[in-house]
C-alpha positions in Angstrom: 0.0 0.0 0.0 2.9 2.4 0.7 4.3 1.7 -2.8 1.0 2.7 -4.4 0.8 5.9 -2.4 4.4 6.8 -3.3 3.7 6.2 -7.0 0.6 8.5 -7.0 2.4 11.5 -5.6 5.8 11.3 -7.4 6.3 13.1 -10.7 8.7 12.0 -13.3 11.6 14.4 -13.8 11.8 15.5 -17.5 15.1 17.4 -17.5 15.3 20.3 -20.0 11.8 21.0 -21.2 12.8 24.2 -23.1 13.1 22.4 -26.4 10.6 20.4 -28.4 11.4 17.0 -29.8 11.5 17.5 -33.6 13.3 15.8 -36.5 15.9 18.1 -37.8 15.0 19.7 -41.1 17.6 20.6 -43.7 15.7 22.6 -46.4 17.6 25.0 -48.6 18.6 28.4 -47.3 19.4 29.7 -50.8 16.9 31.1 -53.2 16.9 32.3 -56.8 16.0 35.6 -58.4 12.3 34.8 -58.6 11.6 33.3 -55.2 9.0 34.3 -52.7 9.3 33.9 -48.9 6.0 32.6 -47.7 5.1 32.7 -44.0 1.9 30.8 -43.1 0.3 31.1 -39.7 -0.7 27.6 -38.5 -4.5 27.2 -38.8 -5.0 30.3 -41.0 -5.9 30.4 -44.6 -3.9 33.5 -45.5 -0.1 33.7 -45.9 2.4 36.5 -45.9 4.3 36.6 -49.2 7.4 38.6 -49.9 9.9 38.7 -52.7 12.9 37.1 -51.0 15.4 39.1 -52.9 13.9 42.4 -51.9 13.9 41.7 -48.2 16.4 43.7 -46.2 14.6 43.7 -42.8 11.1 42.5 -41.8 10.0 43.0 -38.2 7.4 40.5 -37.0 5.2 41.1 -34.0 2.0 42.8 -33.2 0.6 46.4 -33.2 1.5 48.5 -30.2 -1.8 49.8 -28.8 -0.1 52.7 -27.0 1.8 54.2 -30.0 -0.1 52.5 -32.8 3.2 51.4 -34.3 2.7 48.4 -36.6 5.5 45.9 -37.4 6.1 44.9 -41.1 4.3 41.6 -40.3 1.4 42.2 -37.9 0.2 39.0 -36.2 -2.5 40.8 -34.1 -5.3 39.3 -36.2 -4.1 35.8 -35.2 -4.6 36.2 -31.4 -0.9 37.3 -31.1 -1.3 38.9 -27.7 -3.0 35.9 -26.1 -0.4 33.6 -27.7 2.5 35.6 -26.2 3.8 37.4 -29.3 5.8 40.6 -28.4 5.2 43.8 -30.2 8.7 43.5 -31.8 9.3 39.8 -31.5 11.7 38.8 -34.3 13.3 40.3 -37.4 14.1 38.6 -40.6 17.2 40.1 -42.3 19.2 39.2 -45.4 22.8 38.4 -44.9 25.3 36.9 -47.4 22.5 35.8 -49.8 20.5 34.0 -47.1 17.6 35.1 -44.8 18.3 35.1 -41.1 15.9 35.2 -38.2 16.9 37.1 -35.0 14.9 37.1 -31.8 14.6 40.7 -30.5 14.7 39.8 -26.8 11.0 38.7 -26.8 9.4 38.0 -23.5 8.2 34.5 -24.4 11.0 33.5 -26.7 11.3 32.4 -30.3 11.9 28.8 -31.5 13.3 27.6 -34.8 12.2 24.0 -35.4 11.8 23.5 -31.7 15.1 25.0 -30.7 15.0 28.2 -28.6 16.8 31.1 -30.2 19.3 33.1 -28.3 18.3 36.7 -28.4 20.1 38.9 -30.9 21.9 36.0 -32.5 21.0 35.3 -36.1 20.1 31.9 -37.4 19.7 31.0 -41.1 16.1 30.5 -42.2 15.4 27.5 -44.5 12.6 26.2 -46.6 10.4 24.0 -44.5 11.3 25.6 -41.1 8.7 26.2 -38.4 9.0 29.3 -36.3 7.2 29.5 -32.9 6.7 33.0 -31.4 5.3 32.4 -27.9 2.6 29.9 -28.9 2.0 31.1 -32.4 3.5 29.0 -35.2 4.6 30.2 -38.6 5.6 27.8 -41.4 8.4 29.0 -43.8 8.5 28.2 -47.5 10.6 29.4 -50.4 8.3 29.3 -53.5 9.2 30.1 -57.1 7.3 33.2 -58.1 
């Protein structure tokens, strides 16, 4: 009886729960002259589409209700505030012919394929990547225009 009581109150230790278990993805980071970056919010019909070659910097987040400042990609219509998206959550920048994602010190963190990003450190964005901002997920695709 004592064994049963001990089993019902003990909790299994999981170790580091800050990462998600995912299979690594190795999509291409390079794109041609006529390639679009497509960001699709999980569960939404619409996508954000940009000419990948013309991107210099795209700020992703939600509208600031105090200043009415709106990021380049406004996720407010997708319950961004309730899902923990910061007003200036991440930025997508072009470097050396590839797009990089940089967490801007967001409160709830950013994840690239389940790996938490270190704030202000760029990571290469690849076709097929998943980005999680708080609890809001964006799927990344490079699509020929």
